Coordinates of N, CA and C in Angstrom, one line a residue:
M1 N -77.5 -59.8 -36.6 CA -77.7 -59.8 -37.8 C -78.4 -58.2 -38.4
D2 N -79.3 -57.7 -37.0 CA -79.9 -56.7 -37.1 C -79.1 -55.4 -37.5
T3 N -78.0 -55.7 -36.7 CA -77.2 -54.6 -36.2 C -75.9 -54.2 -37.2
V4 N -75.5 -55.1 -37.7 CA -74.5 -55.2 -38.9 C -75.2 -55.1 -40.5
T5 N -75.7 -56.3 -40.5 CA -76.2 -56.7 -41.9 C -77.4 -56.1 -42.3
Y6 N -78.5 -56.2 -41.6 CA -79.7 -56.0 -42.0 C -80.1 -54.3 -42.1
S7 N -79.0 -54.0 -41.2 CA -79.3 -52.5 -41.1 C -78.3 -51.7 -42.4
N8 N -77.5 -52.5 -43.1 CA -76.8 -51.8 -44.2 C -77.7 -51.6 -45.2
Q9 N -77.4 -50.5 -45.8 CA -78.2 -50.2 -46.9 C -78.3 -50.7 -48.2
G10 N -77.1 -51.0 -48.7 CA -76.9 -52.3 -49.4 C -77.5 -53.4 -49.1
V11 N -77.7 -54.2 -48.3 CA -78.4 -55.2 -48.0 C -79.6 -54.9 -48.1
A12 N -80.5 -53.9 -47.3 CA -81.4 -53.6 -47.5 C -82.2 -53.4 -48.7
D13 N -81.5 -52.9 -49.7 CA -81.9 -52.4 -51.1 C -82.1 -53.6 -51.6
Y14 N -80.7 -54.3 -51.9 CA -81.0 -55.8 -52.5 C -82.1 -56.8 -52.0
I15 N -82.2 -56.9 -50.8 CA -83.4 -57.6 -50.5 C -84.8 -56.6 -51.1
G16 N -85.0 -55.6 -51.0 CA -86.2 -55.0 -51.2 C -86.6 -54.9 -52.5
N17 N -85.4 -55.3 -53.4 CA -85.1 -55.3 -55.1 C -85.6 -56.5 -55.6
N18 N -85.3 -57.8 -54.6 CA -85.1 -58.8 -55.3 C -85.9 -60.2 -54.5
F19 N -86.5 -59.7 -53.3 CA -87.2 -60.7 -52.5 C -88.4 -60.1 -51.7
I20 N -89.3 -61.1 -51.3 CA -90.3 -60.6 -50.2 C -89.7 -61.1 -48.8
P21 N -89.2 -60.1 -47.8 CA -88.7 -60.7 -46.9 C -89.8 -60.9 -45.7
V22 N -89.6 -62.3 -45.3 CA -90.7 -62.6 -44.2 C -89.5 -63.0 -43.2
R23 N -89.6 -62.5 -41.8 CA -89.3 -63.0 -40.6 C -90.0 -63.5 -39.5
F24 N -89.6 -64.8 -39.1 CA -90.1 -65.5 -37.8 C -89.1 -65.8 -37.1
N25 N -89.8 -65.8 -35.9 CA -89.1 -66.2 -34.5 C -89.6 -67.7 -34.7
A26 N -88.8 -68.6 -34.6 CA -88.5 -70.1 -34.7 C -89.2 -70.5 -33.1
Q27 N -88.8 -69.8 -32.1 CA -89.0 -70.1 -30.9 C -90.6 -69.9 -30.6
T28 N -91.4 -69.1 -31.2 CA -92.5 -68.8 -31.3 C -93.5 -69.3 -32.3
N29 N -92.8 -69.9 -33.1 CA -93.7 -69.9 -34.5 C -93.0 -71.9 -34.6
P30 N -93.6 -72.6 -33.9 CA -92.9 -74.1 -34.0 C -93.5 -74.6 -35.8
E31 N -94.5 -74.3 -36.0 CA -95.2 -74.8 -37.1 C -94.1 -74.2 -38.5
V32 N -93.3 -73.3 -38.1 CA -92.6 -73.1 -39.4 C -91.3 -73.4 -39.1
K33 N -91.1 -73.6 -37.8 CA -89.7 -74.2 -37.4 C -89.7 -75.4 -38.2
S34 N -90.5 -76.4 -38.0 CA -91.0 -77.6 -38.3 C -91.0 -77.8 -39.9
K35 N -91.7 -76.9 -40.6 CA -91.7 -76.9 -41.9 C -90.6 -77.0 -42.8
Y36 N -89.7 -75.9 -42.1 CA -88.6 -75.5 -43.1 C -87.3 -76.3 -41.9
R37 N -87.5 -77.4 -41.1 CA -86.3 -77.8 -40.6 C -85.4 -76.8 -40.1
I38 N -85.7 -75.8 -39.0 CA -85.1 -74.8 -38.7 C -84.3 -75.5 -37.5
L39 N -82.9 -75.1 -37.6 CA -82.0 -76.0 -36.7 C -81.7 -74.9 -35.3
W40 N -81.1 -73.7 -36.0 CA -80.4 -72.4 -35.6 C -81.1 -71.2 -36.1
A41 N -80.8 -70.3 -35.4 CA -81.1 -69.1 -35.9 C -79.7 -68.1 -35.9
P42 N -79.5 -67.2 -37.1 CA -80.4 -67.4 -38.2 C -80.5 -68.3 -39.4
T43 N -81.4 -68.1 -39.6 CA -81.9 -69.3 -41.3 C -82.1 -68.4 -41.9
I44 N -81.4 -68.4 -42.8 CA -82.1 -67.7 -44.3 C -82.3 -68.5 -45.3
L45 N -83.7 -68.6 -45.9 CA -84.2 -69.6 -46.7 C -84.5 -68.3 -48.1
V46 N -84.3 -68.9 -49.1 CA -84.7 -68.3 -50.7 C -86.0 -69.4 -50.8
L47 N -87.0 -69.0 -50.8 CA -88.4 -69.6 -51.1 C -88.7 -69.0 -52.5
D48 N -90.1 -69.6 -53.1 CA -90.7 -68.9 -54.4 C -91.8 -68.8 -53.6
S49 N -92.7 -68.1 -54.4 CA -93.9 -67.6 -53.7 C -94.7 -68.6 -53.3
H50 N -94.5 -70.1 -53.5 CA -95.4 -71.0 -53.0 C -94.9 -71.9 -52.0
G51 N -93.6 -71.0 -51.5 CA -92.9 -71.7 -50.4 C -92.2 -72.8 -50.3
T52 N -91.7 -73.1 -51.5 CA -90.6 -74.1 -51.9 C -89.4 -73.7 -51.7
E53 N -88.7 -74.5 -50.8 CA -87.2 -74.0 -50.6 C -86.2 -74.3 -51.6
Y54 N -85.2 -73.4 -52.1 CA -84.5 -73.5 -53.2 C -83.2 -73.7 -52.7
Y55 N -82.9 -72.8 -51.3 CA -81.6 -72.6 -50.6 C -81.8 -71.8 -49.5
R56 N -80.6 -72.6 -48.7 CA -80.5 -72.1 -47.3 C -79.1 -71.6 -47.1
F57 N -79.3 -71.0 -46.0 CA -77.6 -70.9 -45.2 C -78.1 -70.3 -43.9
N58 N -77.3 -70.5 -42.9 CA -77.3 -70.5 -41.3 C -76.1 -69.5 -41.0
G59 N -76.5 -68.7 -39.9 CA -75.4 -68.1 -39.2 C -75.3 -66.8 -39.7
F60 N -74.8 -65.9 -38.8 CA -74.2 -64.4 -39.2 C -73.6 -64.6 -40.3
L61 N -73.6 -63.4 -41.3 CA -72.9 -63.2 -42.6 C -72.8 -61.7 -42.5
P62 N -71.5 -61.1 -42.9 CA -71.3 -59.6 -42.6 C -72.1 -59.5 -44.5
P63 N -72.2 -58.0 -44.5 CA -73.0 -57.6 -45.9 C -72.4 -58.2 -47.1
D64 N -71.1 -57.8 -46.9 CA -70.2 -58.3 -48.1 C -70.2 -59.9 -48.3
E65 N -70.4 -60.7 -47.4 CA -70.9 -62.3 -48.1 C -72.2 -62.7 -47.9
F66 N -73.5 -61.8 -47.3 CA -74.5 -61.8 -47.1 C -75.2 -61.8 -48.7
I67 N -75.0 -60.8 -49.3 CA -75.6 -60.6 -50.5 C -75.0 -61.4 -51.6
P68 N -73.7 -61.8 -51.8 CA -73.6 -63.0 -52.9 C -74.4 -64.2 -52.7
Q69 N -74.5 -64.6 -51.0 CA -75.3 -66.1 -50.6 C -76.6 -65.6 -51.2
L70 N -77.4 -64.4 -50.9 CA -78.9 -64.3 -51.6 C -78.6 -64.5 -53.5
E71 N -77.8 -63.9 -54.0 CA -77.5 -63.9 -55.2 C -77.4 -65.3 -55.7
F72 N -76.6 -66.1 -55.1 CA -76.5 -67.4 -55.5 C -77.6 -68.5 -54.8
G73 N -78.5 -68.0 -54.1 CA -79.6 -68.5 -53.9 C -80.5 -68.4 -55.2
L74 N -80.5 -67.4 -55.4 CA -81.8 -66.8 -56.9 C -81.3 -67.7 -57.9
A75 N -80.0 -67.9 -58.2 CA -79.3 -68.8 -59.1 C -79.5 -70.2 -58.9
R76 N -79.6 -70.8 -58.0 CA -79.9 -72.2 -57.5 C -81.6 -72.5 -58.0
M77 N -82.3 -71.6 -57.5 CA -83.7 -71.4 -57.6 C -83.8 -71.4 -59.3
A78 N -83.3 -70.9 -60.1 CA -83.2 -70.6 -61.3 C -82.5 -72.2 -61.9
M79 N -81.8 -72.4 -61.5 CA -81.4 -73.9 -62.0 C -82.2 -75.1 -61.4
E80 N -82.7 -75.0 -60.3 CA -83.7 -76.2 -60.0 C -85.3 -75.9 -60.5
K81 N -85.4 -74.6 -61.5 CA -86.7 -74.7 -62.0 C -86.4 -74.7 -63.7
Q82 N -85.1 -75.2 -63.7 CA -84.7 -75.6 -65.1 C -84.7 -74.7 -66.0
D83 N -84.5 -73.3 -65.7 CA -84.3 -72.0 -66.3 C -82.7 -71.8 -66.3
I84 N -82.1 -72.3 -67.4 CA -80.7 -72.8 -67.3 C -79.8 -71.6 -67.9
K85 N -80.6 -70.6 -68.5 CA -79.7 -69.5 -69.2 C -79.8 -68.7 -68.1
T86 N -81.0 -68.2 -67.3 CA -81.2 -67.7 -66.1 C -80.1 -67.9 -65.2
A87 N -80.1 -68.9 -64.8 CA -79.1 -69.8 -63.8 C -77.8 -69.5 -64.2
D88 N -77.2 -69.3 -65.5 CA -76.1 -69.2 -66.0 C -75.6 -67.7 -65.6
T89 N -76.5 -66.9 -66.4 CA -76.3 -65.2 -66.1 C -76.2 -65.1 -64.5
Q90 N -76.9 -65.5 -63.8 CA -76.6 -65.1 -62.3 C -75.6 -65.8 -61.6
M91 N -75.3 -67.2 -61.8 CA -74.0 -67.8 -61.3 C -72.8 -67.0 -61.9
K92 N -72.8 -66.5 -63.0 CA -71.6 -65.7 -63.5 C -71.6 -64.4 -62.7
M93 N -72.7 -64.2 -62.6 CA -72.8 -62.7 -61.9 C -72.0 -62.7 -60.3
V94 N -72.5 -64.0 -59.9 CA -72.2 -64.1 -58.3 C -70.3 -64.1 -58.6
V95 N -69.8 -65.0 -59.2 CA -68.5 -65.1 -59.7 C -67.5 -63.7 -60.2
E96 N -68.1 -63.0 -60.9 CA -67.7 -61.8 -61.5 C -67.7 -60.6 -60.4
K97 N -69.1 -60.5 -59.9 CA -69.2 -59.5 -58.7 C -68.6 -59.7 -57.5
Y98 N -68.6 -60.9 -57.1 CA -68.0 -61.3 -55.5 C -67.0 -62.1 -56.0
P99 N -65.9 -62.2 -56.5 CA -64.6 -63.1 -56.6 C -64.0 -63.7 -55.6
K100 N -64.2 -62.8 -54.5 CA -63.6 -63.0 -53.1 C -64.4 -63.6 -51.8
S101 N -65.7 -63.7 -52.7 CA -66.6 -64.3 -51.5 C -66.3 -65.9 -51.1
D102 N -66.7 -66.2 -50.2 CA -66.9 -67.5 -49.7 C -67.4 -68.6 -50.8
I103 N -68.9 -67.8 -51.2 CA -69.6 -68.8 -52.1 C -69.0 -68.7 -53.8
A104 N -68.2 -67.9 -54.2 CA -67.4 -67.9 -55.1 C -67.2 -69.0 -55.8
P105 N -66.3 -70.1 -55.4 CA -65.9 -71.1 -55.6 C -67.2 -72.0 -56.5
E106 N -68.2 -72.5 -55.3 CA -68.9 -73.2 -55.6 C -69.9 -72.7 -56.5
A107 N -70.0 -71.1 -56.8 CA -70.9 -70.8 -57.7 C -70.1 -70.8 -59.4
Q108 N -68.4 -70.9 -59.3 CA -67.9 -71.4 -60.4 C -67.9 -72.8 -60.7
Y109 N -68.0 -73.5 -59.6 CA -68.6 -75.0 -60.2 C -69.8 -75.1 -60.9
W110 N -71.0 -74.1 -60.4 CA -72.0 -74.5 -61.1 C -72.1 -73.8 -62.4
V111 N -71.1 -72.7 -62.9 CA -71.1 -72.3 -64.3 C -70.5 -73.7 -65.0
G112 N -69.6 -74.3 -64.5 CA -69.3 -75.6 -65.1 C -70.4 -76.5 -65.7
V113 N -71.0 -76.7 -64.8 CA -72.0 -77.7 -64.9 C -73.3 -77.2 -65.9
I114 N -73.3 -75.6 -65.5 CA -74.4 -75.0 -66.6 C -73.9 -75.1 -67.7
A115 N -72.4 -74.7 -68.2 CA -71.8 -75.0 -69.6 C -72.0 -76.1 -70.1
Y116 N -71.8 -77.1 -69.3 CA -72.1 -78.5 -70.2 C -73.4 -78.8 -70.2
Q117 N -74.6 -78.5 -69.6 CA -75.6 -78.3 -69.8 C -76.4 -77.5 -71.0
L118 N -75.7 -76.4 -71.2 CA -76.2 -76.1 -72.7 C -75.4 -76.4 -73.9
T119 N -74.2 -76.8 -73.9 CA -73.4 -77.0 -74.8 C -73.3 -78.9 -75.2
H120 N -73.5 -79.5 -73.9 CA -73.4 -80.8 -73.8 C -72.1 -81.3 -74.3
D121 N -70.9 -80.4 -73.8 CA -69.3 -80.6 -74.4 C -68.8 -80.7 -72.9
V122 N -68.2 -81.6 -72.7 CA -67.3 -81.8 -71.5 C -66.1 -80.9 -71.2
N123 N -65.5 -80.6 -72.3 CA -64.6 -79.5 -72.4 C -64.9 -78.3 -72.0
D124 N -66.4 -77.8 -72.5 CA -66.7 -76.5 -72.0 C -66.9 -76.7 -70.1
E125 N -67.2 -77.7 -69.5 CA -67.3 -77.8 -68.3 C -66.1 -77.8 -67.7
I126 N -65.1 -78.6 -68.0 CA -63.6 -78.7 -67.5 C -63.0 -77.5 -67.9
N127 N -63.1 -76.6 -68.6 CA -62.5 -75.4 -68.7 C -63.0 -74.2 -67.5
E128 N -64.5 -74.3 -67.5 CA -65.0 -73.7 -66.1 C -64.3 -74.3 -65.1
W129 N -64.2 -75.4 -64.8 CA -63.7 -76.1 -63.4 C -62.3 -75.7 -63.3
K130 N -61.6 -75.6 -64.2 CA -60.4 -75.2 -64.1 C -60.0 -73.8 -63.3
K131 N -61.0 -72.9 -63.7 CA -60.7 -71.4 -63.4 C -61.0 -71.8 -61.6
I132 N -61.8 -72.9 -60.8 CA -61.6 -73.2 -59.6 C -60.4 -73.5 -59.1
T133 N -59.5 -74.5 -59.6 CA -58.5 -74.7 -59.3 C -57.4 -73.4 -59.6
E134 N -57.3 -72.9 -60.1 CA -56.5 -71.6 -60.9 C -56.9 -70.6 -59.3
R135 N -58.1 -70.2 -59.2 CA -58.5 -68.9 -58.4 C -59.0 -69.4 -57.0
Y136 N -59.3 -70.7 -56.9 CA -59.5 -70.8 -55.1 C -59.1 -72.3 -55.3
P137 N -57.7 -72.5 -55.5 CA -56.9 -73.5 -55.2 C -57.0 -74.3 -53.7
N138 N -57.4 -73.7 -52.6 CA -57.3 -74.1 -51.3 C -59.1 -74.4 -50.8
S139 N -60.1 -74.5 -51.9 CA -61.6 -74.4 -51.6 C -61.8 -76.2 -51.8
I140 N -62.7 -76.1 -51.1 CA -63.3 -77.5 -51.2 C -63.6 -77.9 -52.6
W141 N -64.2 -77.0 -53.2 CA -64.4 -77.0 -54.7 C -63.3 -77.2 -55.6
A142 N -62.5 -77.2 -55.4 CA -61.1 -77.3 -56.2 C -60.6 -78.9 -55.8
K143 N -61.0 -79.1 -54.8 CA -60.7 -80.7 -54.3 C -61.9 -81.6 -55.3
K144 N -63.1 -80.6 -55.2 CA -63.6 -81.8 -56.0 C -64.0 -81.7 -57.5
V145 N -63.3 -81.0 -58.2 CA -63.0 -81.2 -59.7 C -61.7 -81.5 -60.0
S146 N -60.7 -81.7 -58.8 CA -59.2 -82.0 -59.0 C -59.2 -82.9 -60.1
C147 N -59.9 -84.4 -59.8 CA -59.6 -85.2 -60.8 C -60.0 -84.9 -62.5
A148 N -61.3 -84.2 -62.5 CA -61.8 -84.1 -63.6 C -60.9 -83.3 -64.2
V149 N -60.3 -82.3 -63.6 CA -59.7 -81.2 -64.4 C -58.3 -81.8 -65.0
S150 N -57.6 -82.8 -64.1 CA -56.5 -83.2 -64.3 C -56.6 -84.6 -65.1
C151 N -57.5 -85.6 -65.0 CA -57.6 -86.7 -65.4 C -58.3 -86.4 -66.6
I152 N -59.3 -85.4 -67.3 CA -60.2 -85.5 -68.6 C -59.2 -84.5 -69.6
K153 N -58.7 -85.4 -70.8 CA -58.1 -84.1 -71.5 C -58.7 -83.7 -72.6
E154 N -58.1 -82.7 -72.9 CA -59.0 -81.8 -74.2 C -59.0 -82.9 -75.3

């Protein structure tokens, strides 16, 4: 991570502008390892200022996948804090800015969920989910929405 991802200026700038980075060695900090259930390194956690975890991902990621994961983590935090409008903006940003990233299909899924939460119209959710089946037909997220997309008529 240090050689490729953390040394990337875009990653450094993104982290510096959006997070307060904290780094722990899980082998020498067993209390942190236990508290956050760290099984393997690297484990990236998106926490709030109280240390509450909202998102995590494990393993090496190159810069073009790392930043979308961090943005997705911020969107998940907004969702869980019930800041739906911010979550909507952030999830849509992940899909729009990083449409080829591995996290984009999941972000599109949550765009659909948020659409329903904002309008209470299942058709809004289904229309967003249709984008998953069109853009990411081989993703697990396309499988997850396949029945809803094909079974619910507008």
